[in-house]
PDB file of C-alpha atoms in Angstrom:
ATOM      1  CA  UNK A 130     115.303  99.393 136.492  1.00 35.00           C
ATOM      2  CA  UNK A 131     118.305 100.201 134.324  1.00 41.00           C
ATOM      3  CA  UNK A 132     119.090 103.685 133.135  1.00 45.00           C
ATOM      4  CA  UNK A 133     119.207 104.345 129.416  1.00 52.00           C
ATOM      5  CA  UNK A 134     120.952 107.696 129.764  1.00 68.00           C
ATOM      6  CA  UNK A 135     122.993 109.769 132.159  1.00 85.00           C
ATOM      7  CA  UNK A 136     121.505 111.695 135.111  1.00 95.00           C
ATOM      8  CA  UNK A 137     119.978 115.104 134.464  1.00 96.00           C
ATOM      9  CA  UNK A 138     122.364 117.638 136.035  1.00 97.00           C
ATOM     10  CA  UNK A 139     121.113 120.754 137.812  1.00 97.00           C
ATOM     11  CA  UNK A 140     123.702 123.365 138.808  1.00 97.00           C
ATOM     12  CA  UNK A 141     123.035 126.211 141.245  1.00 96.00           C
ATOM     13  CA  UNK A 142     125.402 129.012 140.304  1.00 94.00           C
ATOM     14  CA  UNK A 143     126.148 132.680 140.880  1.00 92.00           C
ATOM     15  CA  UNK A 144     129.507 134.319 141.557  1.00 87.00           C
ATOM     16  CA  UNK A 145     127.761 136.602 144.063  1.00 84.00           C
ATOM     17  CA  UNK A 146     127.406 135.045 147.528  1.00 81.00           C
ATOM     18  CA  UNK A 147     124.360 135.270 149.759  1.00 81.00           C
ATOM     19  CA  UNK A 148     121.763 134.725 147.039  1.00 82.00           C
ATOM     20  CA  UNK A 149     120.198 131.582 148.529  1.00 85.00           C
ATOM     21  CA  UNK A 150     121.804 128.977 146.230  1.00 90.00           C
ATOM     22  CA  UNK A 151     122.015 126.271 148.895  1.00 92.00           C
ATOM     23  CA  UNK A 152     118.479 126.883 150.170  1.00 90.00           C
ATOM     24  CA  UNK A 153     117.049 126.639 146.660  1.00 92.00           C
ATOM     25  CA  UNK A 154     119.229 123.583 145.955  1.00 95.00           C
ATOM     26  CA  UNK A 155     118.008 121.713 149.044  1.00 94.00           C
ATOM     27  CA  UNK A 156     114.368 122.420 148.281  1.00 93.00           C
ATOM     28  CA  UNK A 157     114.800 121.174 144.706  1.00 95.00           C
ATOM     29  CA  UNK A 158     116.598 118.069 146.001  1.00 96.00           C
ATOM     30  CA  UNK A 159     113.891 117.172 148.534  1.00 96.00           C
ATOM     31  CA  UNK A 160     111.112 117.971 146.068  1.00 94.00           C
ATOM     32  CA  UNK A 161     112.607 115.542 143.552  1.00 95.00           C
ATOM     33  CA  UNK A 162     113.129 112.811 146.163  1.00 96.00           C
ATOM     34  CA  UNK A 163     109.586 113.138 147.471  1.00 93.00           C
ATOM     35  CA  UNK A 164     108.368 112.703 143.895  1.00 92.00           C
ATOM     36  CA  UNK A 165     110.119 109.339 143.869  1.00 94.00           C
ATOM     37  CA  UNK A 166     113.258 110.337 141.979  1.00 95.00           C
ATOM     38  CA  UNK A 167     116.753 109.198 142.927  1.00 96.00           C
ATOM     39  CA  UNK A 168     119.048 112.168 143.596  1.00 97.00           C
ATOM     40  CA  UNK A 169     122.784 112.561 144.017  1.00 98.00           C
ATOM     41  CA  UNK A 170     124.317 115.831 145.226  1.00 98.00           C
ATOM     42  CA  UNK A 171     127.727 117.465 144.896  1.00 98.00           C
ATOM     43  CA  UNK A 172     129.102 120.461 146.789  1.00 97.00           C
ATOM     44  CA  UNK A 173     132.016 121.993 144.869  1.00 96.00           C
ATOM     45  CA  UNK A 174     132.142 124.724 147.508  1.00 89.00           C
ATOM     46  CA  UNK A 175     133.147 122.204 150.176  1.00 88.00           C
ATOM     47  CA  UNK A 176     135.390 124.654 152.047  1.00 87.00           C
ATOM     48  CA  UNK A 177     132.377 126.807 152.954  1.00 89.00           C
ATOM     49  CA  UNK A 178     130.149 123.771 152.614  1.00 93.00           C
ATOM     50  CA  UNK A 179     126.681 125.245 153.111  1.00 93.00           C
ATOM     51  CA  UNK A 180     124.922 122.475 151.202  1.00 96.00           C
ATOM     52  CA  UNK A 181     127.123 119.868 152.879  1.00 96.00           C
ATOM     53  CA  UNK A 182     126.167 121.189 156.327  1.00 96.00           C
ATOM     54  CA  UNK A 183     122.502 121.269 155.272  1.00 96.00           C
ATOM     55  CA  UNK A 184     122.717 117.573 154.342  1.00 96.00           C
ATOM     56  CA  UNK A 185     124.588 116.767 157.581  1.00 97.00           C
ATOM     57  CA  UNK A 186     121.987 118.647 159.651  1.00 95.00           C
ATOM     58  CA  UNK A 187     119.278 116.670 157.882  1.00 96.00           C
ATOM     59  CA  UNK A 188     120.999 113.345 158.532  1.00 96.00           C
ATOM     60  CA  UNK A 189     121.478 114.232 162.220  1.00 96.00           C
ATOM     61  CA  UNK A 190     117.813 115.204 162.526  1.00 94.00           C
ATOM     62  CA  UNK A 191     116.724 111.935 160.920  1.00 94.00           C
ATOM     63  CA  UNK A 192     118.930 109.868 163.229  1.00 95.00           C
ATOM     64  CA  UNK A 193     117.646 111.660 166.341  1.00 94.00           C
ATOM     65  CA  UNK A 194     113.938 111.663 165.507  1.00 92.00           C
ATOM     66  CA  UNK A 195     113.405 108.796 163.077  1.00 92.00           C
ATOM     67  CA  UNK A 196     111.391 111.149 160.866  1.00 92.00           C
ATOM     68  CA  UNK A 197     110.825 110.304 157.213  1.00 89.00           C
ATOM     69  CA  UNK A 198     113.514 112.579 155.776  1.00 94.00           C
ATOM     70  CA  UNK A 199     114.803 111.277 152.430  1.00 95.00           C
ATOM     71  CA  UNK A 200     118.536 111.807 151.964  1.00 96.00           C
ATOM     72  CA  UNK A 201     120.556 112.251 148.799  1.00 97.00           C
ATOM     73  CA  UNK A 202     123.867 110.524 148.137  1.00 98.00           C
ATOM     74  CA  UNK A 203     126.165 113.458 148.817  1.00 98.00           C
ATOM     75  CA  UNK A 204     129.765 114.144 147.773  1.00 98.00           C
ATOM     76  CA  UNK A 205     131.711 117.262 148.878  1.00 97.00           C
ATOM     77  CA  UNK A 206     134.651 118.265 146.676  1.00 97.00           C
ATOM     78  CA  UNK A 207     137.515 120.407 147.945  1.00 95.00           C
ATOM     79  CA  UNK A 208     139.816 122.479 145.781  1.00 95.00           C
ATOM     80  CA  UNK A 209     143.198 120.982 144.984  1.00 96.00           C
ATOM     81  CA  UNK A 210     146.150 122.049 147.125  1.00 95.00           C
ATOM     82  CA  UNK A 211     148.699 121.458 144.394  1.00 97.00           C
ATOM     83  CA  UNK A 212     150.799 124.529 143.601  1.00 95.00           C
ATOM     84  CA  UNK A 213     150.906 124.027 139.846  1.00 97.00           C
ATOM     85  CA  UNK A 214     147.782 125.473 138.230  1.00 96.00           C
ATOM     86  CA  UNK A 215     147.713 122.838 135.496  1.00 97.00           C
ATOM     87  CA  UNK A 216     148.248 120.002 137.985  1.00 97.00           C
ATOM     88  CA  UNK A 217     145.584 121.386 140.319  1.00 97.00           C
ATOM     89  CA  UNK A 218     143.063 121.668 137.491  1.00 97.00           C
ATOM     90  CA  UNK A 219     143.851 118.136 136.342  1.00 98.00           C
ATOM     91  CA  UNK A 220     143.330 116.819 139.863  1.00 98.00           C
ATOM     92  CA  UNK A 221     140.044 118.716 140.260  1.00 97.00           C
ATOM     93  CA  UNK A 222     138.822 117.463 136.891  1.00 97.00           C
ATOM     94  CA  UNK A 223     139.606 113.883 137.908  1.00 98.00           C
ATOM     95  CA  UNK A 224     137.883 114.297 141.293  1.00 98.00           C
ATOM     96  CA  UNK A 225     134.798 115.878 139.730  1.00 98.00           C
ATOM     97  CA  UNK A 226     134.591 113.230 137.000  1.00 97.00           C
ATOM     98  CA  UNK A 227     134.900 110.476 139.618  1.00 98.00           C
ATOM     99  CA  UNK A 228     132.061 112.036 141.646  1.00 98.00           C
ATOM    100  CA  UNK A 229     129.799 112.140 138.587  1.00 97.00           C
ATOM    101  CA  UNK A 230     130.653 108.514 137.930  1.00 97.00           C
ATOM    102  CA  UNK A 231     129.735 107.507 141.490  1.00 97.00           C
ATOM    103  CA  UNK A 232     126.364 109.228 141.100  1.00 98.00           C
ATOM    104  CA  UNK A 233     125.634 107.959 137.591  1.00 96.00           C
ATOM    105  CA  UNK A 234     122.874 105.619 138.796  1.00 96.00           C
ATOM    106  CA  UNK A 235     120.678 108.517 139.934  1.00 96.00           C
ATOM    107  CA  UNK A 236     117.909 110.279 138.006  1.00 96.00           C
ATOM    108  CA  UNK A 237     119.196 113.729 138.961  1.00 97.00           C
ATOM    109  CA  UNK A 238     122.462 115.200 140.200  1.00 98.00           C
ATOM    110  CA  UNK A 239     122.222 118.602 141.906  1.00 98.00           C
ATOM    111  CA  UNK A 240     125.442 120.622 142.243  1.00 98.00           C
ATOM    112  CA  UNK A 241     125.992 123.637 144.500  1.00 97.00           C
ATOM    113  CA  UNK A 242     128.794 126.035 143.531  1.00 96.00           C
ATOM    114  CA  UNK A 243     130.690 128.819 145.346  1.00 93.00           C
ATOM    115  CA  UNK A 244     129.945 132.523 145.195  1.00 90.00           C
ATOM    116  CA  UNK A 245     133.248 133.082 143.415  1.00 90.00           C
ATOM    117  CA  UNK A 246     135.017 132.214 140.185  1.00 92.00           C
ATOM    118  CA  UNK A 247     136.917 128.935 140.552  1.00 95.00           C
ATOM    119  CA  UNK A 248     137.970 126.214 138.148  1.00 96.00           C
ATOM    120  CA  UNK A 249     135.689 123.706 139.895  1.00 96.00           C
ATOM    121  CA  UNK A 250     132.746 126.073 139.562  1.00 96.00           C
ATOM    122  CA  UNK A 251     133.364 126.597 135.842  1.00 96.00           C
ATOM    123  CA  UNK A 252     133.727 122.839 135.387  1.00 97.00           C
ATOM    124  CA  UNK A 253     130.405 122.208 137.137  1.00 97.00           C
ATOM    125  CA  UNK A 254     128.685 124.893 135.062  1.00 97.00           C
ATOM    126  CA  UNK A 255     129.895 123.255 131.852  1.00 97.00           C
ATOM    127  CA  UNK A 256     128.129 120.002 132.804  1.00 96.00           C
ATOM    128  CA  UNK A 257     124.751 121.584 133.578  1.00 96.00           C
ATOM    129  CA  UNK A 258     121.575 120.554 131.809  1.00 96.00           C
ATOM    130  CA  UNK A 259     119.772 123.217 133.830  1.00 96.00           C
ATOM    131  CA  UNK A 260     121.670 126.131 135.379  1.00 96.00           C
ATOM    132  CA  UNK A 261     119.715 127.973 138.068  1.00 95.00           C
ATOM    133  CA  UNK A 262     121.058 131.358 139.121  1.00 93.00           C
ATOM    134  CA  UNK A 263     119.341 132.787 142.213  1.00 90.00           C
ATOM    135  CA  UNK A 264     119.578 136.568 142.202  1.00 87.00           C
ATOM    136  CA  UNK A 265     118.627 138.896 145.041  1.00 84.00           C
ATOM    137  CA  UNK A 266     116.270 141.588 143.813  1.00 77.00           C
ATOM    138  CA  UNK A 267     118.835 144.385 143.978  1.00 77.00           C
ATOM    139  CA  UNK A 268     121.005 146.270 141.520  1.00 78.00           C
ATOM    140  CA  UNK A 269     124.079 145.272 143.537  1.00 79.00           C
ATOM    141  CA  UNK A 270     123.450 141.620 142.691  1.00 82.00           C
ATOM    142  CA  UNK A 271     122.351 142.468 139.142  1.00 81.00           C
ATOM    143  CA  UNK A 272     125.828 143.889 138.529  1.00 84.00           C
ATOM    144  CA  UNK A 273     127.175 140.321 138.301  1.00 83.00           C
ATOM    145  CA  UNK A 274     124.970 139.759 135.250  1.00 80.00           C
ATOM    146  CA  UNK A 275     124.979 143.088 133.436  1.00 76.00           C
ATOM    147  CA  UNK A 276     126.355 146.615 133.423  1.00 77.00           C
ATOM    148  CA  UNK A 277     123.606 149.234 133.144  1.00 75.00           C
ATOM    149  CA  UNK A 278     123.526 152.969 132.611  1.00 70.00           C
ATOM    150  CA  UNK A 279     123.001 154.636 135.995  1.00 69.00           C
ATOM    151  CA  UNK A 280     120.569 157.208 134.609  1.00 68.00           C
ATOM    152  CA  UNK A 281     118.554 155.355 131.988  1.00 71.00           C
ATOM    153  CA  UNK A 282     119.110 151.741 133.198  1.00 67.00           C
ATOM    154  CA  UNK A 283     119.811 150.825 129.587  1.00 75.00           C
ATOM    155  CA  UNK A 284     121.912 147.679 129.225  1.00 75.00           C
ATOM    156  CA  UNK A 285     125.543 148.495 128.424  1.00 71.00           C
ATOM    157  CA  UNK A 286     127.025 144.996 128.250  1.00 78.00           C
ATOM    158  CA  UNK A 287     126.872 141.566 129.901  1.00 77.00           C
ATOM    159  CA  UNK A 288     129.000 141.349 133.042  1.00 85.00           C
ATOM    160  CA  UNK A 289     131.524 138.847 134.407  1.00 88.00           C
ATOM    161  CA  UNK A 290     129.220 135.999 135.385  1.00 89.00           C
ATOM    162  CA  UNK A 291     127.193 136.188 132.163  1.00 89.00           C
ATOM    163  CA  UNK A 292     130.412 136.010 130.155  1.00 90.00           C
ATOM    164  CA  UNK A 293     131.530 132.971 132.162  1.00 93.00           C
ATOM    165  CA  UNK A 294     128.207 131.181 131.559  1.00 92.00           C
ATOM    166  CA  UNK A 295     128.452 131.914 127.835  1.00 92.00           C
ATOM    167  CA  UNK A 296     131.922 130.358 127.767  1.00 94.00           C
ATOM    168  CA  UNK A 297     130.721 127.231 129.620  1.00 95.00           C
ATOM    169  CA  UNK A 298     127.819 126.900 127.182  1.00 93.00           C
ATOM    170  CA  UNK A 299     130.417 126.713 124.416  1.00 94.00           C
ATOM    171  CA  UNK A 300     132.440 124.158 126.398  1.00 93.00           C
ATOM    172  CA  UNK A 301     129.329 122.012 126.858  1.00 93.00           C
ATOM    173  CA  UNK A 302     128.469 122.175 123.162  1.00 94.00           C
ATOM    174  CA  UNK A 303     132.009 121.207 122.147  1.00 93.00           C
ATOM    175  CA  UNK A 304     132.158 118.320 124.633  1.00 91.00           C
ATOM    176  CA  UNK A 305     128.897 116.517 123.820  1.00 91.00           C
ATOM    177  CA  UNK A 306     126.744 118.818 121.655  1.00 92.00           C
ATOM    178  CA  UNK A 307     124.628 119.439 124.743  1.00 91.00           C
ATOM    179  CA  UNK A 308     122.878 122.654 125.707  1.00 93.00           C
ATOM    180  CA  UNK A 309     122.315 124.458 129.013  1.00 95.00           C
ATOM    181  CA  UNK A 310     118.882 125.728 130.006  1.00 95.00           C
ATOM    182  CA  UNK A 311     119.810 128.858 131.969  1.00 95.00           C
ATOM    183  CA  UNK A 312     117.246 130.043 134.507  1.00 94.00           C
ATOM    184  CA  UNK A 313     117.654 133.275 136.483  1.00 91.00           C
ATOM    185  CA  UNK A 314     115.606 133.098 139.642  1.00 90.00           C
ATOM    186  CA  UNK A 315     114.617 136.394 141.274  1.00 84.00           C
ATOM    187  CA  UNK A 316     115.021 135.452 144.923  1.00 78.00           C
ATOM    188  CA  UNK A 317     114.151 137.038 148.272  1.00 68.00           C
ATOM    189  CA  UNK A 318     111.457 139.113 146.642  1.00 62.00           C
ATOM    190  CA  UNK A 319     109.682 141.779 148.646  1.00 61.00           C
ATOM    191  CA  UNK A 320     105.927 141.368 148.967  1.00 57.00           C
ATOM    192  CA  UNK A 321     105.532 145.108 148.350  1.00 54.00           C
ATOM    193  CA  UNK A 322     105.530 146.733 144.948  1.00 58.00           C
ATOM    194  CA  UNK A 323     108.288 149.288 144.550  1.00 64.00           C
ATOM    195  CA  UNK A 324     110.059 151.262 141.873  1.00 71.00           C
ATOM    196  CA  UNK A 325     113.182 149.132 142.381  1.00 71.00           C
ATOM    197  CA  UNK A 326     111.178 145.954 141.858  1.00 73.00           C
ATOM    198  CA  UNK A 327     109.656 147.260 138.642  1.00 79.00           C
ATOM    199  CA  UNK A 328     113.020 148.463 137.328  1.00 81.00           C
ATOM    200  CA  UNK A 329     114.633 145.100 138.083  1.00 81.00           C
ATOM    201  CA  UNK A 330     111.836 143.378 136.191  1.00 81.00           C
ATOM    202  CA  UNK A 331     112.334 145.641 133.172  1.00 83.00           C
ATOM    203  CA  UNK A 332     116.116 145.248 133.022  1.00 83.00           C
ATOM    204  CA  UNK A 333     116.075 141.471 133.577  1.00 85.00           C
ATOM    205  CA  UNK A 334     113.330 140.935 130.996  1.00 85.00           C
ATOM    206  CA  UNK A 335     115.363 142.830 128.403  1.00 84.00           C
ATOM    207  CA  UNK A 336     118.564 141.026 129.399  1.00 85.00           C
ATOM    208  CA  UNK A 337     116.928 137.588 129.189  1.00 84.00           C
ATOM    209  CA  UNK A 338     116.223 138.127 125.492  1.00 84.00           C
ATOM    210  CA  UNK A 339     119.726 139.462 124.871  1.00 83.00           C
ATOM    211  CA  UNK A 340     121.849 136.754 126.515  1.00 84.00           C
ATOM    212  CA  UNK A 341     119.446 133.835 126.595  1.00 86.00           C
ATOM    213  CA  UNK A 342     118.028 132.896 129.993  1.00 91.00           C
ATOM    214  CA  UNK A 343     114.567 132.233 131.353  1.00 92.00           C
ATOM    215  CA  UNK A 344     113.376 134.506 134.159  1.00 89.00           C
ATOM    216  CA  UNK A 345     111.345 133.010 137.020  1.00 88.00           C
ATOM    217  CA  UNK A 346     110.279 134.084 140.506  1.00 81.00           C
ATOM    218  CA  UNK A 347     111.774 132.355 143.539  1.00 77.00           C
ATOM    219  CA  UNK A 348     111.225 132.655 147.286  1.00 79.00           C
ATOM    220  CA  UNK A 349     110.247 135.741 149.208  1.00 75.00           C
ATOM    221  CA  UNK A 350     112.419 137.065 152.045  1.00 68.00           C
ATOM    222  CA  UNK A 351     111.463 134.828 154.983  1.00 70.00           C
ATOM    223  CA  UNK A 352     113.115 134.074 158.333  1.00 71.00           C
ATOM    224  CA  UNK A 353     111.799 130.499 158.217  1.00 77.00           C
ATOM    225  CA  UNK A 354     114.536 129.429 155.797  1.00 78.00           C
ATOM    226  CA  UNK A 355     117.254 130.123 158.364  1.00 76.00           C
ATOM    227  CA  UNK A 356     115.363 128.072 160.935  1.00 80.00           C
ATOM    228  CA  UNK A 357     114.854 125.192 158.500  1.00 88.00           C
ATOM    229  CA  UNK A 358     118.584 125.039 157.667  1.00 91.00           C
ATOM    230  CA  UNK A 359     119.624 124.424 161.276  1.00 90.00           C
ATOM    231  CA  UNK A 360     117.381 121.357 161.415  1.00 90.00           C
ATOM    232  CA  UNK A 361     118.147 120.148 157.902  1.00 93.00           C
ATOM    233  CA  UNK A 362     114.507 120.585 156.966  1.00 93.00           C
ATOM    234  CA  UNK A 363     112.680 122.017 153.978  1.00 92.00           C
ATOM    235  CA  UNK A 364     109.157 123.288 153.472  1.00 89.00           C
ATOM    236  CA  UNK A 365     108.254 119.793 152.256  1.00 90.00           C
ATOM    237  CA  UNK A 366     109.140 118.183 155.609  1.00 90.00           C
ATOM    238  CA  UNK A 367     106.647 120.042 157.797  1.00 82.00           C
ATOM    239  CA  UNK A 368     104.215 117.127 158.066  1.00 77.00           C
ATOM    240  CA  UNK A 369     106.864 114.631 159.206  1.00 72.00           C
ATOM    241  CA  UNK A 370     108.394 117.070 161.706  1.00 69.00           C
ATOM    242  CA  UNK A 371     104.989 117.947 163.216  1.00 70.00           C
ATOM    243  CA  UNK A 372     105.732 121.633 162.704  1.00 69.00           C
ATOM    244  CA  UNK A 373     102.704 123.900 162.939  1.00 69.00           C
ATOM    245  CA  UNK A 374     102.156 125.583 159.582  1.00 71.00           C
ATOM    246  CA  UNK A 375     102.006 129.366 159.610  1.00 76.00           C
ATOM    247  CA  UNK A 376     100.760 131.627 156.836  1.00 77.00           C
ATOM    248  CA  UNK A 377     104.407 132.228 155.958  1.00 75.00           C
ATOM    249  CA  UNK A 378     104.984 128.468 155.537  1.00 77.00           C
ATOM    250  CA  UNK A 379     101.909 128.137 153.324  1.00 82.00           C
ATOM    251  CA  UNK A 380     102.922 131.086 151.144  1.00 81.00           C
ATOM    252  CA  UNK A 381     106.478 129.747 150.811  1.00 82.00           C
ATOM    253  CA  UNK A 382     105.195 126.266 149.832  1.00 85.00           C
ATOM    254  CA  UNK A 383     103.107 127.881 147.118  1.00 86.00           C
ATOM    255  CA  UNK A 384     106.212 129.715 145.899  1.00 84.00           C
ATOM    256  CA  UNK A 385     108.108 126.409 145.786  1.00 86.00           C
ATOM    257  CA  UNK A 386     105.335 124.678 143.816  1.00 88.00           C
ATOM    258  CA  UNK A 387     105.296 127.551 141.340  1.00 87.00           C
ATOM    259  CA  UNK A 388     109.092 127.493 141.090  1.00 87.00           C
ATOM    260  CA  UNK A 389     109.266 123.757 140.338  1.00 88.00           C
ATOM    261  CA  UNK A 390     106.579 124.166 137.688  1.00 89.00           C
ATOM    262  CA  UNK A 391     108.413 127.022 135.984  1.00 88.00           C
ATOM    263  CA  UNK A 392     111.803 125.273 136.041  1.00 88.00           C
ATOM    264  CA  UNK A 393     110.262 122.533 133.878  1.00 87.00           C
ATOM    265  CA  UNK A 394     112.546 119.640 134.814  1.00 86.00           C
ATOM    266  CA  UNK A 395     112.117 116.419 132.816  1.00 84.00           C
ATOM    267  CA  UNK A 396     110.123 113.505 134.158  1.00 73.00           C
ATOM    268  CA  UNK A 397     112.884 110.953 134.601  1.00 52.00           C
ATOM    269  CA  UNK A 398     110.321 108.207 135.123  1.00 47.00           C
ATOM    270  CA  UNK A 399     109.945 108.447 131.332  1.00 44.00           C
ATOM    271  CA  UNK A 400     113.741 108.396 130.841  1.00 43.00           C
ATOM    272  CA  UNK A 401     114.280 104.897 132.299  1.00 39.00           C
ATOM    273  CA  UNK A 402     113.513 101.476 130.907  1.00 33.00           C
ATOM    274  CA  UNK A 403     112.983  98.033 132.373  1.00 29.00           C
ATOM    275  CA  UNK A 404     116.118  95.910 132.206  1.00 26.00           C
TER     276      UNK A 404
END
């Protein structure tokens, strides 16, 4: 098989930490691989390296047990240590471009970014075909996307992260006339209805029309994700690891299936041709 176009790039991004970016990224990665797709992965938050450790934990588990755990081709990228801002950005651009080149034979490239504003993060955002922004269902996390009136919850203006995404959309358009499908994923949702949950839904629905993102539901708040990380596993690996499925596992797998359906990634089997 020979590719007739570049890999489809998925970026997990949010300048707020602790939103579950790496967990969502790993589940998307394994889902794609188990569908038969070839996947490369990049961690531009290599100093913290949550996705990198997830991949390493997975590789260690596979080596110890011999379980059928598909692995992505993974590249961690560290920030430049050069003192000159322009020189550091040039070095990071070169490193990032080289990583994309190394992974150009894959169907998908999934990129995890830091919970902060860095040049590498902005660069990764500007290359996204799909940008997925996990967002905890709280007004503290919402503040990264939008400023709202404390009394009425009316939208005052887009916030810092939304402005950054808008700028990277322009960068993408100028570079190759491409577009970014921005998806905000309401993550760690409570199973109980509450006033906060309803208000978040109302504000995000209004904001999605104003600044141009699609709103989807992600994972509920579950302890199992912390346990899976330590073993490098995902919900899709339960059969191979002989883990007894609980009701929580079943519910989370249903959430993942719904999430992948709503993200609407392309079928890359239709984007390749026989050499």
